[in-house]
């Protein structure tokens, strides 16, 4: 994140690579802390649109049935490269939270993702998480502008955080921070 700017500044100031590394190492935690503070400080506080949608196994999921739980709701598409790249990390999160009854992870495949392609990707990846099929325009209700997009809903069903895109570095830690923030930690 700081690297391109640091390299440019170092070249202009004729600093050695060692000096640049030293200064980045000192500054990086401060920058990361500030970014985390800003990210967690910007809550959306909007009631999440209700849904009643079946998953790949025919099980109907209703948001109202999840009251009292933290819901991590990920919208994705079969044609979205970053969405597919995110899945192995998503699976690691599921493993980390598998015994936590207070957190639910759901994915929503877009209306433009044919069921057979979704099924093929799930099978190919060996994924077992619930995949809901957006055949009711849920992406419109949640005002999705790009994929992947992940929403973090609090125990009362309000959207508190929204994260667009996928960045591998710090992914699991970022999700955990949001979940902890929703727990009041």
PDB file of C-alpha atoms in Angstrom:
ATOM      1  CA  UNK A   1       0.000   0.000   0.000  1.00  0.00           C
ATOM      2  CA  UNK A   2       2.795   2.411   0.868  1.00  0.00           C
ATOM      3  CA  UNK A   3       5.362   0.732  -1.361  1.00  0.00           C
ATOM      4  CA  UNK A   4       4.842   2.593  -4.680  1.00  0.00           C
ATOM      5  CA  UNK A   5       4.827   5.999  -2.989  1.00  0.00           C
ATOM      6  CA  UNK A   6       7.801   5.084  -0.831  1.00  0.00           C
ATOM      7  CA  UNK A   7       9.831   3.886  -3.803  1.00  0.00           C
ATOM      8  CA  UNK A   8       9.066   7.086  -5.695  1.00  0.00           C
ATOM      9  CA  UNK A   9       9.977   9.286  -2.722  1.00  0.00           C
ATOM     10  CA  UNK A  10      13.134   7.266  -2.040  1.00  0.00           C
ATOM     11  CA  UNK A  11      14.314   7.642  -5.620  1.00  0.00           C
ATOM     12  CA  UNK A  12      13.711  11.392  -5.521  1.00  0.00           C
ATOM     13  CA  UNK A  13      15.575  11.726  -2.209  1.00  0.00           C
ATOM     14  CA  UNK A  14      18.300   9.274  -3.277  1.00  0.00           C
ATOM     15  CA  UNK A  15      17.718   7.050  -0.228  1.00  0.00           C
ATOM     16  CA  UNK A  16      19.139   3.547   0.013  1.00  0.00           C
ATOM     17  CA  UNK A  17      16.796   0.515  -0.168  1.00  0.00           C
ATOM     18  CA  UNK A  18      17.718  -0.290   3.444  1.00  0.00           C
ATOM     19  CA  UNK A  19      16.626   3.158   4.613  1.00  0.00           C
ATOM     20  CA  UNK A  20      13.341   2.811   2.726  1.00  0.00           C
ATOM     21  CA  UNK A  21      12.673  -0.614   4.297  1.00  0.00           C
ATOM     22  CA  UNK A  22      13.461   0.720   7.756  1.00  0.00           C
ATOM     23  CA  UNK A  23      11.134   3.694   7.389  1.00  0.00           C
ATOM     24  CA  UNK A  24       8.342   1.559   5.933  1.00  0.00           C
ATOM     25  CA  UNK A  25       8.653  -0.936   8.781  1.00  0.00           C
ATOM     26  CA  UNK A  26       8.275   1.884  11.296  1.00  0.00           C
ATOM     27  CA  UNK A  27       5.356   3.547   9.506  1.00  0.00           C
ATOM     28  CA  UNK A  28       3.348   0.513   8.307  1.00  0.00           C
ATOM     29  CA  UNK A  29       1.682  -0.374  11.659  1.00  0.00           C
ATOM     30  CA  UNK A  30       0.625   3.240  12.170  1.00  0.00           C
ATOM     31  CA  UNK A  31      -0.930   3.405   8.704  1.00  0.00           C
ATOM     32  CA  UNK A  32      -2.688   0.052   9.135  1.00  0.00           C
ATOM     33  CA  UNK A  33      -4.072   1.126  12.518  1.00  0.00           C
ATOM     34  CA  UNK A  34      -5.401   4.368  11.030  1.00  0.00           C
ATOM     35  CA  UNK A  35      -7.026   2.542   8.105  1.00  0.00           C
ATOM     36  CA  UNK A  36      -8.656   0.059  10.484  1.00  0.00           C
ATOM     37  CA  UNK A  37      -9.939   2.874  12.697  1.00  0.00           C
ATOM     38  CA  UNK A  38     -11.440   4.667   9.716  1.00  0.00           C
ATOM     39  CA  UNK A  39     -12.961   1.502   8.289  1.00  0.00           C
ATOM     40  CA  UNK A  40     -14.587   0.375  11.524  1.00  0.00           C
ATOM     41  CA  UNK A  41     -15.617   3.910  12.375  1.00  0.00           C
ATOM     42  CA  UNK A  42     -17.773   4.239   9.283  1.00  0.00           C
ATOM     43  CA  UNK A  43     -20.863   2.214  10.082  1.00  0.00           C
ATOM     44  CA  UNK A  44     -23.744   2.191   7.656  1.00  0.00           C
ATOM     45  CA  UNK A  45     -26.543   1.656  10.229  1.00  0.00           C
ATOM     46  CA  UNK A  46     -29.172   0.756   7.600  1.00  0.00           C
ATOM     47  CA  UNK A  47     -31.817  -1.925   7.953  1.00  0.00           C
ATOM     48  CA  UNK A  48     -30.943  -4.844   5.703  1.00  0.00           C
ATOM     49  CA  UNK A  49     -33.540  -5.755   3.079  1.00  0.00           C
ATOM     50  CA  UNK A  50     -35.443  -8.893   4.077  1.00  0.00           C
ATOM     51  CA  UNK A  51     -35.018 -11.980   1.937  1.00  0.00           C
ATOM     52  CA  UNK A  52     -36.371 -15.500   1.669  1.00  0.00           C
ATOM     53  CA  UNK A  53     -34.166 -17.364  -0.788  1.00  0.00           C
ATOM     54  CA  UNK A  54     -33.381 -21.027  -1.345  1.00  0.00           C
ATOM     55  CA  UNK A  55     -29.827 -22.304  -1.413  1.00  0.00           C
ATOM     56  CA  UNK A  56     -28.256 -24.964  -3.640  1.00  0.00           C
ATOM     57  CA  UNK A  57     -29.819 -27.701  -1.474  1.00  0.00           C
ATOM     58  CA  UNK A  58     -33.326 -26.227  -1.562  1.00  0.00           C
ATOM     59  CA  UNK A  59     -33.140 -24.910   2.016  1.00  0.00           C
ATOM     60  CA  UNK A  60     -34.893 -21.553   2.356  1.00  0.00           C
ATOM     61  CA  UNK A  61     -32.968 -18.855   4.200  1.00  0.00           C
ATOM     62  CA  UNK A  62     -34.829 -15.891   5.704  1.00  0.00           C
ATOM     63  CA  UNK A  63     -33.006 -12.928   7.139  1.00  0.00           C
ATOM     64  CA  UNK A  64     -35.647 -12.615   9.852  1.00  0.00           C
ATOM     65  CA  UNK A  65     -34.786 -16.156  11.031  1.00  0.00           C
ATOM     66  CA  UNK A  66     -31.207 -15.012  11.662  1.00  0.00           C
ATOM     67  CA  UNK A  67     -32.124 -12.306  14.178  1.00  0.00           C
ATOM     68  CA  UNK A  68     -29.673 -12.317  17.065  1.00  0.00           C
ATOM     69  CA  UNK A  69     -26.819 -13.487  14.844  1.00  0.00           C
ATOM     70  CA  UNK A  70     -24.081 -11.650  13.000  1.00  0.00           C
ATOM     71  CA  UNK A  71     -24.516 -12.310   9.277  1.00  0.00           C
ATOM     72  CA  UNK A  72     -21.688 -12.104   6.757  1.00  0.00           C
ATOM     73  CA  UNK A  73     -23.435 -11.878   3.381  1.00  0.00           C
ATOM     74  CA  UNK A  74     -21.229 -12.187   0.294  1.00  0.00           C
ATOM     75  CA  UNK A  75     -22.570 -11.415  -3.197  1.00  0.00           C
ATOM     76  CA  UNK A  76     -20.632 -12.979  -6.070  1.00  0.00           C
ATOM     77  CA  UNK A  77     -20.851 -14.017  -9.718  1.00  0.00           C
ATOM     78  CA  UNK A  78     -19.549 -17.011 -11.658  1.00  0.00           C
ATOM     79  CA  UNK A  79     -17.857 -14.700 -14.166  1.00  0.00           C
ATOM     80  CA  UNK A  80     -16.075 -12.675 -11.452  1.00  0.00           C
ATOM     81  CA  UNK A  81     -12.396 -13.613 -11.105  1.00  0.00           C
ATOM     82  CA  UNK A  82     -11.862 -11.904  -7.719  1.00  0.00           C
ATOM     83  CA  UNK A  83     -14.984 -13.657  -6.399  1.00  0.00           C
ATOM     84  CA  UNK A  84     -13.511 -17.048  -7.240  1.00  0.00           C
ATOM     85  CA  UNK A  85     -10.108 -16.043  -5.808  1.00  0.00           C
ATOM     86  CA  UNK A  86     -11.837 -15.110  -2.551  1.00  0.00           C
ATOM     87  CA  UNK A  87     -13.480 -18.505  -1.996  1.00  0.00           C
ATOM     88  CA  UNK A  88     -10.485 -20.350  -0.463  1.00  0.00           C
ATOM     89  CA  UNK A  89     -10.138 -17.511   2.061  1.00  0.00           C
ATOM     90  CA  UNK A  90     -13.878 -17.589   2.689  1.00  0.00           C
ATOM     91  CA  UNK A  91     -13.597 -21.331   3.404  1.00  0.00           C
ATOM     92  CA  UNK A  92     -10.837 -20.638   5.947  1.00  0.00           C
ATOM     93  CA  UNK A  93     -13.187 -18.206   7.687  1.00  0.00           C
ATOM     94  CA  UNK A  94     -15.919 -20.826   7.775  1.00  0.00           C
ATOM     95  CA  UNK A  95     -13.505 -23.228   9.453  1.00  0.00           C
ATOM     96  CA  UNK A  96     -12.424 -20.586  11.962  1.00  0.00           C
ATOM     97  CA  UNK A  97     -16.039 -19.816  12.906  1.00  0.00           C
ATOM     98  CA  UNK A  98     -17.601 -23.274  12.513  1.00  0.00           C
ATOM     99  CA  UNK A  99     -18.234 -23.630  16.261  1.00  0.00           C
ATOM    100  CA  UNK A 100     -19.495 -20.070  16.647  1.00  0.00           C
ATOM    101  CA  UNK A 101     -23.287 -20.185  16.649  1.00  0.00           C
ATOM    102  CA  UNK A 102     -23.498 -16.392  16.730  1.00  0.00           C
ATOM    103  CA  UNK A 103     -22.039 -15.884  13.234  1.00  0.00           C
ATOM    104  CA  UNK A 104     -23.590 -17.014   9.936  1.00  0.00           C
ATOM    105  CA  UNK A 105     -21.814 -16.883   6.573  1.00  0.00           C
ATOM    106  CA  UNK A 106     -23.968 -16.840   3.429  1.00  0.00           C
ATOM    107  CA  UNK A 107     -23.139 -16.313  -0.220  1.00  0.00           C
ATOM    108  CA  UNK A 108     -25.505 -15.057  -2.900  1.00  0.00           C
ATOM    109  CA  UNK A 109     -24.882 -15.964  -6.538  1.00  0.00           C
ATOM    110  CA  UNK A 110     -26.100 -13.217  -8.856  1.00  0.00           C
ATOM    111  CA  UNK A 111     -29.025 -13.601 -11.193  1.00  0.00           C
ATOM    112  CA  UNK A 112     -26.516 -13.625 -14.077  1.00  0.00           C
ATOM    113  CA  UNK A 113     -24.846 -16.763 -12.716  1.00  0.00           C
ATOM    114  CA  UNK A 114     -26.501 -19.871 -14.187  1.00  0.00           C
ATOM    115  CA  UNK A 115     -27.251 -22.567 -11.613  1.00  0.00           C
ATOM    116  CA  UNK A 116     -25.258 -25.183 -13.520  1.00  0.00           C
ATOM    117  CA  UNK A 117     -22.156 -22.949 -13.525  1.00  0.00           C
ATOM    118  CA  UNK A 118     -22.604 -22.216  -9.824  1.00  0.00           C
ATOM    119  CA  UNK A 119     -22.951 -25.944  -9.119  1.00  0.00           C
ATOM    120  CA  UNK A 120     -19.834 -26.694 -11.180  1.00  0.00           C
ATOM    121  CA  UNK A 121     -17.759 -24.093  -9.320  1.00  0.00           C
ATOM    122  CA  UNK A 122     -18.986 -25.323  -5.952  1.00  0.00           C
ATOM    123  CA  UNK A 123     -18.185 -28.921  -6.849  1.00  0.00           C
ATOM    124  CA  UNK A 124     -14.814 -28.077  -8.392  1.00  0.00           C
ATOM    125  CA  UNK A 125     -13.760 -26.151  -5.302  1.00  0.00           C
ATOM    126  CA  UNK A 126     -15.219 -28.707  -2.897  1.00  0.00           C
ATOM    127  CA  UNK A 127     -17.176 -25.912  -1.216  1.00  0.00           C
ATOM    128  CA  UNK A 128     -19.926 -26.780   1.253  1.00  0.00           C
ATOM    129  CA  UNK A 129     -21.112 -23.324   2.303  1.00  0.00           C
ATOM    130  CA  UNK A 130     -24.674 -22.183   1.545  1.00  0.00           C
ATOM    131  CA  UNK A 131     -25.085 -20.542  -1.858  1.00  0.00           C
ATOM    132  CA  UNK A 132     -28.326 -18.639  -2.281  1.00  0.00           C
ATOM    133  CA  UNK A 133     -29.593 -17.941  -5.793  1.00  0.00           C
ATOM    134  CA  UNK A 134     -30.603 -14.345  -6.418  1.00  0.00           C
ATOM    135  CA  UNK A 135     -33.646 -14.819  -8.584  1.00  0.00           C
ATOM    136  CA  UNK A 136     -35.597 -12.038  -6.866  1.00  0.00           C
ATOM    137  CA  UNK A 137     -33.333  -9.046  -7.448  1.00  0.00           C
ATOM    138  CA  UNK A 138     -31.726  -9.064  -4.019  1.00  0.00           C
ATOM    139  CA  UNK A 139     -28.566  -7.476  -5.469  1.00  0.00           C
ATOM    140  CA  UNK A 140     -30.697  -4.479  -6.453  1.00  0.00           C
ATOM    141  CA  UNK A 141     -32.198  -4.263  -2.967  1.00  0.00           C
ATOM    142  CA  UNK A 142     -28.691  -4.250  -1.485  1.00  0.00           C
ATOM    143  CA  UNK A 143     -27.518  -1.747  -4.120  1.00  0.00           C
ATOM    144  CA  UNK A 144     -24.640  -3.878  -5.390  1.00  0.00           C
ATOM    145  CA  UNK A 145     -22.371  -1.940  -7.741  1.00  0.00           C
ATOM    146  CA  UNK A 146     -19.623  -4.530  -8.226  1.00  0.00           C
ATOM    147  CA  UNK A 147     -18.532  -8.021  -7.251  1.00  0.00           C
ATOM    148  CA  UNK A 148     -17.637  -9.392  -4.854  1.00  0.00           C
ATOM    149  CA  UNK A 149     -19.446  -7.301  -2.260  1.00  0.00           C
ATOM    150  CA  UNK A 150     -19.729  -8.397   1.354  1.00  0.00           C
ATOM    151  CA  UNK A 151     -22.130  -7.015   3.933  1.00  0.00           C
ATOM    152  CA  UNK A 152     -21.786  -7.368   7.689  1.00  0.00           C
ATOM    153  CA  UNK A 153     -25.156  -7.362   9.436  1.00  0.00           C
ATOM    154  CA  UNK A 154     -25.511  -6.928  13.169  1.00  0.00           C
ATOM    155  CA  UNK A 155     -27.691  -8.998  15.468  1.00  0.00           C
ATOM    156  CA  UNK A 156     -30.680  -6.701  14.853  1.00  0.00           C
ATOM    157  CA  UNK A 157     -30.490  -7.124  11.059  1.00  0.00           C
ATOM    158  CA  UNK A 158     -28.854  -3.783  10.279  1.00  0.00           C
ATOM    159  CA  UNK A 159     -26.072  -3.406   7.733  1.00  0.00           C
ATOM    160  CA  UNK A 160     -23.086  -2.053   9.617  1.00  0.00           C
ATOM    161  CA  UNK A 161     -20.218  -2.612   7.192  1.00  0.00           C
ATOM    162  CA  UNK A 162     -19.903  -3.095   3.450  1.00  0.00           C
ATOM    163  CA  UNK A 163     -16.750  -4.247   1.709  1.00  0.00           C
ATOM    164  CA  UNK A 164     -16.358  -4.223  -2.074  1.00  0.00           C
ATOM    165  CA  UNK A 165     -13.760  -6.195  -3.991  1.00  0.00           C
ATOM    166  CA  UNK A 166     -11.207  -8.690  -2.754  1.00  0.00           C
ATOM    167  CA  UNK A 167      -7.717  -8.038  -1.452  1.00  0.00           C
ATOM    168  CA  UNK A 168      -5.879 -11.141  -0.303  1.00  0.00           C
ATOM    169  CA  UNK A 169      -3.528  -9.419   2.129  1.00  0.00           C
ATOM    170  CA  UNK A 170      -5.164  -9.225   5.547  1.00  0.00           C
ATOM    171  CA  UNK A 171      -8.495 -10.624   4.317  1.00  0.00           C
ATOM    172  CA  UNK A 172      -9.209 -12.989   7.216  1.00  0.00           C
ATOM    173  CA  UNK A 173      -8.043 -10.446   9.790  1.00  0.00           C
ATOM    174  CA  UNK A 174     -10.274  -7.754   8.282  1.00  0.00           C
ATOM    175  CA  UNK A 175     -13.340  -9.970   8.453  1.00  0.00           C
ATOM    176  CA  UNK A 176     -12.516 -10.924  12.049  1.00  0.00           C
ATOM    177  CA  UNK A 177     -12.146  -7.239  13.002  1.00  0.00           C
ATOM    178  CA  UNK A 178     -15.593  -6.451  11.621  1.00  0.00           C
ATOM    179  CA  UNK A 179     -17.166  -9.424  13.380  1.00  0.00           C
ATOM    180  CA  UNK A 180     -15.471  -8.442  16.647  1.00  0.00           C
ATOM    181  CA  UNK A 181     -16.697  -4.865  16.205  1.00  0.00           C
ATOM    182  CA  UNK A 182     -20.254  -6.154  15.796  1.00  0.00           C
ATOM    183  CA  UNK A 183     -19.864  -8.132  19.004  1.00  0.00           C
ATOM    184  CA  UNK A 184     -18.889  -4.935  20.737  1.00  0.00           C
ATOM    185  CA  UNK A 185     -15.287  -5.953  21.240  1.00  0.00           C
TER     186      UNK A 185
END
